[in-house]
């Protein structure tokens, strides 16, 4: 990811058409982050969401959701606090039709009042991927213009974001904290310590609808060209970018280090 870091906070490269955020000094950011991490200590997922949505960043927080296999858990927790929280959904143009229908269903079931579908502009698609096959030649470049850049633009008005990332998912996520700082805003990960069993139990207990592809052998779901079924015994994310040395799309990569 192209970014710069000066004496101020890291911002996304303006050459990609993204406005730098109002700067805060590293010292200020570090102090606020430490205070937020202290407040998050000992809180469960609901408590961490309350911290972001009610206590610290009311009206200034967006949720990033793929409406994938496990997304319903975070969305249910958010809806219980404020169903009108902005939900940013990356409609890359390469998603399964099942995901789009699942988004619509969850919107109705959970009463979500502000789901925002993000997509690259027609101009960008014609310029960068006129044949729609960039994923097969350069997946990082495809994720960059279909996911990272649209999300960065949509996040500009917000001071904080909420993700559904979990520690158990990937090597890169194993060190994540409940609250982090990423590209100019605070990032809350209320499910950071959850495992698959807890996620499944929550879905069952709350009688929530599952993504239809889960039963069909897809425990982790992204874009159609970059997601395959997982065989018995494989890691649950083995179907994402299978065969490539890649397990993040870039929207969650930590500085220096990647739905
Ligand atoms: S997951 Fe695949 S199709 Fe989707 S944006 Fe990334 S490379 Fe492109």
Tab-separated table of N, CA and C in Angstrom, residues 92-230:
chain	number	residue	atom	x	y	z
A	92	UNK	N	-17.476	-5.132	-4.988
A	92	UNK	CA	-16.341	-5.061	-5.912
A	92	UNK	C	-16.719	-5.269	-7.371
A	93	UNK	N	-17.898	-5.774	-7.621
A	93	UNK	CA	-18.263	-6.156	-8.982
A	93	UNK	C	-17.875	-7.598	-9.276
A	94	UNK	N	-17.234	-8.226	-8.287
A	94	UNK	CA	-16.786	-9.614	-8.472
A	94	UNK	C	-17.365	-10.534	-7.400
A	95	UNK	N	-18.382	-10.081	-6.692
A	95	UNK	CA	-18.933	-10.876	-5.595
A	95	UNK	C	-19.883	-11.962	-6.100
A	96	UNK	N	-20.095	-12.936	-5.268
A	96	UNK	CA	-21.122	-13.938	-5.560
A	96	UNK	C	-22.498	-13.268	-5.487
A	97	UNK	N	-23.400	-13.687	-6.345
A	97	UNK	CA	-24.773	-13.190	-6.258
A	97	UNK	C	-25.383	-13.515	-4.905
A	98	UNK	N	-24.966	-14.641	-4.321
A	98	UNK	CA	-25.488	-15.030	-3.010
A	98	UNK	C	-25.143	-13.982	-1.949
A	99	UNK	N	-23.955	-13.376	-2.074
A	99	UNK	CA	-23.553	-12.362	-1.094
A	99	UNK	C	-24.440	-11.121	-1.203
A	100	UNK	N	-24.751	-10.714	-2.424
A	100	UNK	CA	-25.604	-9.533	-2.607
A	100	UNK	C	-27.003	-9.786	-2.054
A	101	UNK	N	-27.503	-10.989	-2.256
A	101	UNK	CA	-28.841	-11.308	-1.728
A	101	UNK	C	-28.807	-11.447	-0.203
A	102	UNK	N	-27.693	-11.959	0.294
A	102	UNK	CA	-27.537	-12.086	1.751
A	102	UNK	C	-27.478	-10.702	2.399
A	103	UNK	N	-26.778	-9.777	1.753
A	103	UNK	CA	-26.749	-8.387	2.253
A	103	UNK	C	-28.168	-7.843	2.372
A	104	UNK	N	-28.967	-8.027	1.335
A	104	UNK	CA	-30.336	-7.515	1.352
A	104	UNK	C	-31.161	-8.184	2.457
A	105	UNK	N	-30.918	-9.483	2.643
A	105	UNK	CA	-31.684	-10.207	3.666
A	105	UNK	C	-31.314	-9.726	5.067
A	106	UNK	N	-30.005	-9.587	5.311
A	106	UNK	CA	-29.584	-9.131	6.641
A	106	UNK	C	-30.057	-7.711	6.917
A	107	UNK	N	-30.048	-6.903	5.875
A	107	UNK	CA	-30.538	-5.533	6.032
A	107	UNK	C	-31.967	-5.560	6.570
A	108	UNK	N	-32.802	-6.444	6.039
A	108	UNK	CA	-34.192	-6.556	6.481
A	108	UNK	C	-34.295	-7.206	7.858
A	109	UNK	N	-33.599	-8.336	8.033
A	109	UNK	CA	-33.723	-9.105	9.282
A	109	UNK	C	-33.231	-8.300	10.483
A	110	UNK	N	-32.109	-7.588	10.303
A	110	UNK	CA	-31.520	-6.850	11.424
A	110	UNK	C	-32.001	-5.406	11.488
A	111	UNK	N	-32.728	-4.960	10.482
A	111	UNK	CA	-33.232	-3.580	10.476
A	111	UNK	C	-32.135	-2.552	10.255
A	112	UNK	N	-31.104	-2.919	9.483
A	112	UNK	CA	-29.991	-1.999	9.242
A	112	UNK	C	-30.470	-0.819	8.390
A	113	UNK	N	-30.232	0.391	8.893
A	113	UNK	CA	-30.802	1.564	8.239
A	113	UNK	C	-29.846	2.360	7.385
A	114	UNK	N	-28.550	1.970	7.377
A	114	UNK	CA	-27.591	2.794	6.627
A	114	UNK	C	-26.484	1.927	6.028
A	115	UNK	N	-26.858	1.014	5.144
A	115	UNK	CA	-25.867	0.178	4.465
A	115	UNK	C	-25.421	0.903	3.201
A	116	UNK	N	-24.129	1.146	3.100
A	116	UNK	CA	-23.580	1.888	1.958
A	116	UNK	C	-22.735	0.951	1.100
A	117	UNK	N	-23.149	0.734	-0.129
A	117	UNK	CA	-22.398	-0.137	-1.034
A	117	UNK	C	-21.371	0.692	-1.787
A	118	UNK	N	-20.116	0.281	-1.698
A	118	UNK	CA	-19.017	1.024	-2.304
A	118	UNK	C	-18.513	0.274	-3.535
A	119	UNK	N	-18.135	1.012	-4.545
A	119	UNK	CA	-17.630	0.369	-5.761
A	119	UNK	C	-16.647	1.297	-6.453
A	120	UNK	N	-15.716	0.746	-7.232
A	120	UNK	CA	-14.854	1.598	-8.033
A	120	UNK	C	-15.685	2.302	-9.100
A	121	UNK	N	-15.251	3.500	-9.492
A	121	UNK	CA	-16.010	4.234	-10.505
A	121	UNK	C	-15.888	3.537	-11.862
A	122	UNK	N	-16.812	3.859	-12.745
A	122	UNK	CA	-16.773	3.314	-14.108
A	122	UNK	C	-15.463	3.706	-14.784
A	123	UNK	N	-15.049	4.939	-14.544
A	123	UNK	CA	-13.799	5.427	-15.146
A	123	UNK	C	-12.608	4.574	-14.680
A	124	UNK	N	-12.574	4.293	-13.384
A	124	UNK	CA	-11.464	3.487	-12.860
A	124	UNK	C	-11.505	2.068	-13.423
A	125	UNK	N	-12.696	1.519	-13.525
A	125	UNK	CA	-12.804	0.153	-14.045
A	125	UNK	C	-12.346	0.093	-15.503
A	126	UNK	N	-12.733	1.113	-16.296
A	126	UNK	CA	-12.347	1.105	-17.713
A	126	UNK	C	-10.847	1.313	-17.880
A	127	UNK	N	-10.291	2.097	-16.973
A	127	UNK	CA	-8.862	2.398	-17.075
A	127	UNK	C	-7.992	1.250	-16.556
A	128	UNK	N	-8.365	0.695	-15.407
A	128	UNK	CA	-7.487	-0.269	-14.748
A	128	UNK	C	-7.804	-1.729	-15.047
A	129	UNK	N	-9.039	-2.007	-15.419
A	129	UNK	CA	-9.415	-3.416	-15.597
A	129	UNK	C	-10.538	-3.528	-16.630
A	130	UNK	N	-10.252	-3.069	-17.869
A	130	UNK	CA	-11.331	-3.015	-18.865
A	130	UNK	C	-11.941	-4.380	-19.178
A	131	UNK	N	-11.133	-5.435	-19.042
A	131	UNK	CA	-11.667	-6.770	-19.363
A	131	UNK	C	-12.158	-7.514	-18.123
A	132	UNK	N	-11.924	-6.911	-16.954
A	132	UNK	CA	-12.396	-7.548	-15.718
A	132	UNK	C	-11.602	-8.771	-15.331
A	133	UNK	N	-10.347	-8.853	-15.809
A	133	UNK	CA	-9.531	-10.036	-15.523
A	133	UNK	C	-8.260	-9.709	-14.743
A	134	UNK	N	-8.182	-8.507	-14.213
A	134	UNK	CA	-6.973	-8.111	-13.484
A	134	UNK	C	-6.677	-9.050	-12.329
A	135	UNK	N	-7.717	-9.575	-11.683
A	135	UNK	CA	-7.535	-10.496	-10.555
A	135	UNK	C	-6.622	-11.666	-10.919
A	136	UNK	N	-6.643	-12.094	-12.186
A	136	UNK	CA	-5.865	-13.272	-12.596
A	136	UNK	C	-4.406	-12.934	-12.863
A	137	UNK	N	-4.098	-11.645	-13.051
A	137	UNK	CA	-2.717	-11.241	-13.343
A	137	UNK	C	-2.043	-10.557	-12.168
A	138	UNK	N	-2.809	-9.743	-11.439
A	138	UNK	CA	-2.235	-8.953	-10.354
A	138	UNK	C	-3.325	-8.718	-9.306
A	139	UNK	N	-3.451	-9.700	-8.403
A	139	UNK	CA	-4.537	-9.634	-7.420
A	139	UNK	C	-4.380	-8.430	-6.488
A	140	UNK	N	-3.150	-8.076	-6.169
A	140	UNK	CA	-2.955	-6.920	-5.279
A	140	UNK	C	-3.472	-5.645	-5.937
A	141	UNK	N	-3.175	-5.465	-7.216
A	141	UNK	CA	-3.639	-4.270	-7.928
A	141	UNK	C	-5.167	-4.275	-8.040
A	142	UNK	N	-5.749	-5.454	-8.245
A	142	UNK	CA	-7.209	-5.575	-8.353
A	142	UNK	C	-7.868	-5.216	-7.017
A	143	UNK	N	-7.336	-5.769	-5.917
A	143	UNK	CA	-7.880	-5.444	-4.590
A	143	UNK	C	-7.708	-3.950	-4.292
A	144	UNK	N	-6.607	-3.400	-4.757
A	144	UNK	CA	-6.335	-2.003	-4.460
A	144	UNK	C	-7.423	-1.096	-5.054
A	145	UNK	N	-7.736	-1.271	-6.328
A	145	UNK	CA	-8.700	-0.329	-6.919
A	145	UNK	C	-10.152	-0.721	-6.675
A	146	UNK	N	-10.404	-2.019	-6.418
A	146	UNK	CA	-11.791	-2.429	-6.163
A	146	UNK	C	-12.184	-2.360	-4.686
A	147	UNK	N	-11.175	-2.406	-3.800
A	147	UNK	CA	-11.496	-2.420	-2.368
A	147	UNK	C	-10.848	-1.270	-1.607
A	148	UNK	N	-9.513	-1.248	-1.646
A	148	UNK	CA	-8.799	-0.332	-0.756
A	148	UNK	C	-9.144	1.124	-1.033
A	149	UNK	N	-9.097	1.525	-2.295
A	149	UNK	CA	-9.332	2.939	-2.611
A	149	UNK	C	-10.793	3.342	-2.358
A	150	UNK	N	-11.785	2.577	-2.821
A	150	UNK	CA	-13.176	2.971	-2.501
A	150	UNK	C	-13.440	3.029	-0.994
A	151	UNK	N	-12.858	2.087	-0.242
A	151	UNK	CA	-13.083	2.101	1.203
A	151	UNK	C	-12.413	3.305	1.850
A	152	UNK	N	-11.208	3.603	1.421
A	152	UNK	CA	-10.502	4.751	2.000
A	152	UNK	C	-11.289	6.034	1.765
A	153	UNK	N	-11.860	6.178	0.588
A	153	UNK	CA	-12.667	7.377	0.301
A	153	UNK	C	-13.901	7.416	1.199
A	154	UNK	N	-14.570	6.278	1.328
A	154	UNK	CA	-15.806	6.246	2.117
A	154	UNK	C	-15.545	6.488	3.591
A	155	UNK	N	-14.343	6.144	4.041
A	155	UNK	CA	-14.015	6.319	5.459
A	155	UNK	C	-13.597	7.739	5.802
A	156	UNK	N	-13.365	8.567	4.794
A	156	UNK	CA	-12.835	9.907	5.053
A	156	UNK	C	-13.611	10.685	6.117
A	157	UNK	N	-14.963	10.664	6.131
A	157	UNK	CA	-15.669	11.468	7.138
A	157	UNK	C	-15.626	10.892	8.549
A	158	UNK	N	-15.106	9.699	8.714
A	158	UNK	CA	-15.207	9.030	10.011
A	158	UNK	C	-13.888	9.086	10.781
A	159	UNK	N	-14.017	9.127	12.091
A	159	UNK	CA	-12.826	9.125	12.951
A	159	UNK	C	-12.481	7.728	13.451
A	160	UNK	N	-13.436	6.822	13.343
A	160	UNK	CA	-13.205	5.454	13.832
A	160	UNK	C	-13.927	4.466	12.928
A	161	UNK	N	-13.377	3.264	12.884
A	161	UNK	CA	-14.045	2.187	12.143
A	161	UNK	C	-14.084	0.931	12.995
A	162	UNK	N	-15.074	0.081	12.706
A	162	UNK	CA	-15.244	-1.186	13.418
A	162	UNK	C	-15.092	-2.314	12.407
A	163	UNK	N	-14.297	-3.293	12.750
A	163	UNK	CA	-14.143	-4.435	11.858
A	163	UNK	C	-14.574	-5.722	12.554
A	164	UNK	N	-14.767	-6.764	11.761
A	164	UNK	CA	-15.119	-8.078	12.302
A	164	UNK	C	-13.923	-9.013	12.347
A	165	UNK	N	-12.709	-8.457	12.292
A	165	UNK	CA	-11.509	-9.296	12.272
A	165	UNK	C	-11.346	-10.065	13.589
A	166	UNK	N	-10.782	-11.275	13.442
A	166	UNK	CA	-10.531	-12.107	14.606
A	166	UNK	C	-9.075	-12.560	14.602
A	167	UNK	N	-8.535	-12.765	15.795
A	167	UNK	CA	-7.135	-13.186	15.899
A	167	UNK	C	-6.878	-14.535	15.242
A	168	UNK	N	-7.814	-15.449	15.343
A	168	UNK	CA	-7.548	-16.808	14.873
A	168	UNK	C	-7.487	-16.923	13.352
A	169	UNK	N	-7.900	-15.861	12.631
A	169	UNK	CA	-8.089	-15.991	11.192
A	169	UNK	C	-6.804	-16.170	10.380
A	170	UNK	N	-5.803	-15.333	10.663
A	170	UNK	CA	-4.567	-15.400	9.875
A	170	UNK	C	-3.370	-15.128	10.785
A	171	UNK	N	-2.194	-15.419	10.247
A	171	UNK	CA	-0.964	-15.124	11.009
A	171	UNK	C	-0.875	-13.640	11.308
A	172	UNK	N	-1.196	-12.815	10.294
A	172	UNK	CA	-1.080	-11.368	10.474
A	172	UNK	C	-2.019	-10.857	11.553
A	173	UNK	N	-3.158	-11.520	11.723
A	173	UNK	CA	-4.154	-11.041	12.690
A	173	UNK	C	-3.915	-11.564	14.110
A	174	UNK	N	-2.957	-12.462	14.257
A	174	UNK	CA	-2.760	-13.107	15.562
A	174	UNK	C	-2.359	-12.117	16.643
A	175	UNK	N	-1.772	-11.009	16.249
A	175	UNK	CA	-1.310	-10.031	17.240
A	175	UNK	C	-2.263	-8.853	17.418
A	176	UNK	N	-3.410	-8.881	16.800
A	176	UNK	CA	-4.275	-7.694	16.836
A	176	UNK	C	-4.760	-7.389	18.254
A	177	UNK	N	-5.087	-6.131	18.452
A	177	UNK	CA	-5.598	-5.663	19.734
A	177	UNK	C	-7.074	-5.269	19.593
A	178	UNK	N	-7.729	-5.065	20.703
A	178	UNK	CA	-9.139	-4.655	20.663
A	178	UNK	C	-9.287	-3.288	19.999
A	179	UNK	N	-8.317	-2.420	20.233
A	179	UNK	CA	-8.332	-1.096	19.602
A	179	UNK	C	-6.967	-0.860	18.981
A	180	UNK	N	-6.959	-0.361	17.745
A	180	UNK	CA	-5.723	-0.081	17.031
A	180	UNK	C	-5.850	1.293	16.374
A	181	UNK	N	-4.796	1.679	15.697
A	181	UNK	CA	-4.841	2.923	14.922
A	181	UNK	C	-4.323	2.602	13.537
A	182	UNK	N	-5.084	2.985	12.515
A	182	UNK	CA	-4.741	2.578	11.152
A	182	UNK	C	-5.164	3.658	10.170
A	183	UNK	N	-4.177	4.174	9.451
A	183	UNK	CA	-4.423	5.151	8.397
A	183	UNK	C	-5.320	6.294	8.822
A	184	UNK	N	-4.968	6.905	9.938
A	184	UNK	CA	-5.633	8.140	10.322
A	184	UNK	C	-6.896	7.999	11.138
A	185	UNK	N	-7.229	6.785	11.562
A	185	UNK	CA	-8.421	6.647	12.422
A	185	UNK	C	-8.261	5.457	13.368
A	186	UNK	N	-9.064	5.497	14.421
A	186	UNK	CA	-9.029	4.427	15.412
A	186	UNK	C	-9.860	3.253	14.897
A	187	UNK	N	-9.343	2.072	15.163
A	187	UNK	CA	-9.995	0.870	14.629
A	187	UNK	C	-10.336	-0.063	15.776
A	188	UNK	N	-11.624	-0.416	15.889
A	188	UNK	CA	-12.107	-1.279	16.964
A	188	UNK	C	-12.390	-2.679	16.409
A	189	UNK	N	-11.909	-3.673	17.133
A	189	UNK	CA	-12.080	-5.069	16.706
A	189	UNK	C	-12.802	-5.845	17.810
A	190	UNK	N	-14.112	-5.671	17.937
A	190	UNK	CA	-14.814	-6.260	19.089
A	190	UNK	C	-14.756	-7.785	19.155
A	191	UNK	N	-14.538	-8.435	18.012
A	191	UNK	CA	-14.510	-9.908	18.008
A	191	UNK	C	-13.089	-10.451	18.027
A	192	UNK	N	-12.153	-9.640	18.414
A	192	UNK	CA	-10.740	-10.013	18.275
A	192	UNK	C	-10.378	-11.325	18.928
A	193	UNK	N	-11.039	-11.667	20.040
A	193	UNK	CA	-10.682	-12.891	20.761
A	193	UNK	C	-11.665	-14.038	20.526
A	194	UNK	N	-12.629	-13.845	19.646
A	194	UNK	CA	-13.615	-14.897	19.407
A	194	UNK	C	-13.003	-16.011	18.554
A	195	UNK	N	-13.498	-17.248	18.769
A	195	UNK	CA	-13.093	-18.348	17.896
A	195	UNK	C	-14.315	-18.836	17.110
A	196	UNK	N	-14.077	-19.795	16.236
A	196	UNK	CA	-15.169	-20.264	15.369
A	196	UNK	C	-16.343	-20.817	16.164
A	197	UNK	N	-16.024	-21.523	17.259
A	197	UNK	CA	-17.082	-22.119	18.072
A	197	UNK	C	-17.995	-21.033	18.655
A	198	UNK	N	-17.391	-19.968	19.144
A	198	UNK	CA	-18.191	-18.865	19.716
A	198	UNK	C	-19.066	-18.208	18.644
A	199	UNK	N	-18.489	-18.049	17.466
A	199	UNK	CA	-19.259	-17.428	16.377
A	199	UNK	C	-20.471	-18.291	16.017
A	200	UNK	N	-20.236	-19.587	15.879
A	200	UNK	CA	-21.329	-20.500	15.509
A	200	UNK	C	-22.392	-20.538	16.611
A	201	UNK	N	-21.944	-20.548	17.862
A	201	UNK	CA	-22.894	-20.597	18.978
A	201	UNK	C	-23.755	-19.329	19.010
A	202	UNK	N	-23.133	-18.182	18.718
A	202	UNK	CA	-23.875	-16.916	18.718
A	202	UNK	C	-24.944	-16.920	17.617
A	203	UNK	N	-24.559	-17.414	16.454
A	203	UNK	CA	-25.512	-17.466	15.334
A	203	UNK	C	-26.697	-18.358	15.689
A	204	UNK	N	-26.386	-19.503	16.291
A	204	UNK	CA	-27.448	-20.454	16.642
A	204	UNK	C	-28.350	-19.888	17.741
A	205	UNK	N	-27.712	-19.337	18.769
A	205	UNK	CA	-28.472	-18.808	19.913
A	205	UNK	C	-29.431	-17.693	19.489
A	206	UNK	N	-29.000	-16.893	18.524
A	206	UNK	CA	-29.819	-15.760	18.080
A	206	UNK	C	-30.639	-16.067	16.830
A	207	UNK	N	-30.564	-17.325	16.401
A	207	UNK	CA	-31.353	-17.772	15.260
A	207	UNK	C	-31.138	-16.864	14.039
A	208	UNK	N	-29.868	-16.618	13.736
A	208	UNK	CA	-29.535	-15.702	12.651
A	208	UNK	C	-29.358	-16.453	11.327
A	209	UNK	N	-29.712	-15.810	10.212
A	209	UNK	CA	-29.533	-16.480	8.917
A	209	UNK	C	-28.065	-16.567	8.534
A	210	UNK	N	-27.642	-17.722	8.018
A	210	UNK	CA	-26.268	-17.926	7.575
A	210	UNK	C	-26.132	-17.560	6.095
A	211	UNK	N	-24.928	-17.165	5.728
A	211	UNK	CA	-24.653	-16.977	4.302
A	211	UNK	C	-24.910	-18.305	3.593
A	212	UNK	N	-25.655	-18.288	2.492
A	212	UNK	CA	-26.034	-19.557	1.853
A	212	UNK	C	-24.859	-20.396	1.359
A	213	UNK	N	-23.702	-19.785	1.136
A	213	UNK	CA	-22.568	-20.558	0.623
A	213	UNK	C	-21.834	-21.344	1.705
A	214	UNK	N	-22.093	-21.028	2.979
A	214	UNK	CA	-21.408	-21.750	4.048
A	214	UNK	C	-21.738	-23.237	3.972
A	215	UNK	N	-23.016	-23.542	3.808
A	215	UNK	CA	-23.432	-24.947	3.731
A	215	UNK	C	-22.895	-25.630	2.487
A	216	UNK	N	-22.484	-24.834	1.519
A	216	UNK	CA	-22.009	-25.360	0.251
A	216	UNK	C	-20.493	-25.540	0.236
A	217	UNK	N	-19.847	-25.368	1.428
A	217	UNK	CA	-18.410	-25.630	1.516
A	217	UNK	C	-17.523	-24.407	1.484
A	218	UNK	N	-18.099	-23.221	1.746
A	218	UNK	CA	-17.303	-21.991	1.746
A	218	UNK	C	-17.327	-21.370	3.153
A	219	UNK	N	-16.365	-21.710	3.994
A	219	UNK	CA	-16.374	-21.132	5.353
A	219	UNK	C	-15.903	-19.688	5.401
A	220	UNK	N	-15.205	-19.231	4.367
A	220	UNK	CA	-14.769	-17.837	4.281
A	220	UNK	C	-15.037	-17.367	2.857
A	221	UNK	N	-15.698	-16.223	2.728
A	221	UNK	CA	-16.236	-15.845	1.411
A	221	UNK	C	-15.811	-14.444	1.010
A	222	UNK	N	-15.180	-14.332	-0.157
A	222	UNK	CA	-14.814	-13.033	-0.703
A	222	UNK	C	-15.347	-12.908	-2.122
A	223	UNK	N	-14.499	-12.411	-3.021
A	223	UNK	CA	-14.919	-12.313	-4.420
A	223	UNK	C	-14.950	-13.700	-5.067
A	224	UNK	N	-15.831	-13.853	-6.067
A	224	UNK	CA	-16.019	-15.154	-6.701
A	224	UNK	C	-14.733	-15.707	-7.331
A	225	UNK	N	-13.958	-14.898	-8.089
A	225	UNK	CA	-12.779	-15.497	-8.730
A	225	UNK	C	-11.701	-15.897	-7.745
A	226	UNK	N	-11.732	-15.337	-6.550
A	226	UNK	CA	-10.646	-15.550	-5.582
A	226	UNK	C	-11.093	-16.364	-4.384
A	227	UNK	N	-12.192	-17.071	-4.496
A	227	UNK	CA	-12.694	-17.901	-3.397
A	227	UNK	C	-13.065	-19.276	-3.949
A	228	UNK	N	-12.572	-20.317	-3.292
A	228	UNK	CA	-12.969	-21.675	-3.680
A	228	UNK	C	-13.478	-22.421	-2.455
A	229	UNK	N	-14.109	-23.557	-2.733
A	229	UNK	CA	-14.558	-24.414	-1.621
A	229	UNK	C	-13.348	-24.911	-0.843
A	230	UNK	N	-13.575	-25.214	0.430
A	230	UNK	CA	-12.522	-25.758	1.281
A	230	UNK	C	-12.807	-27.235	1.519
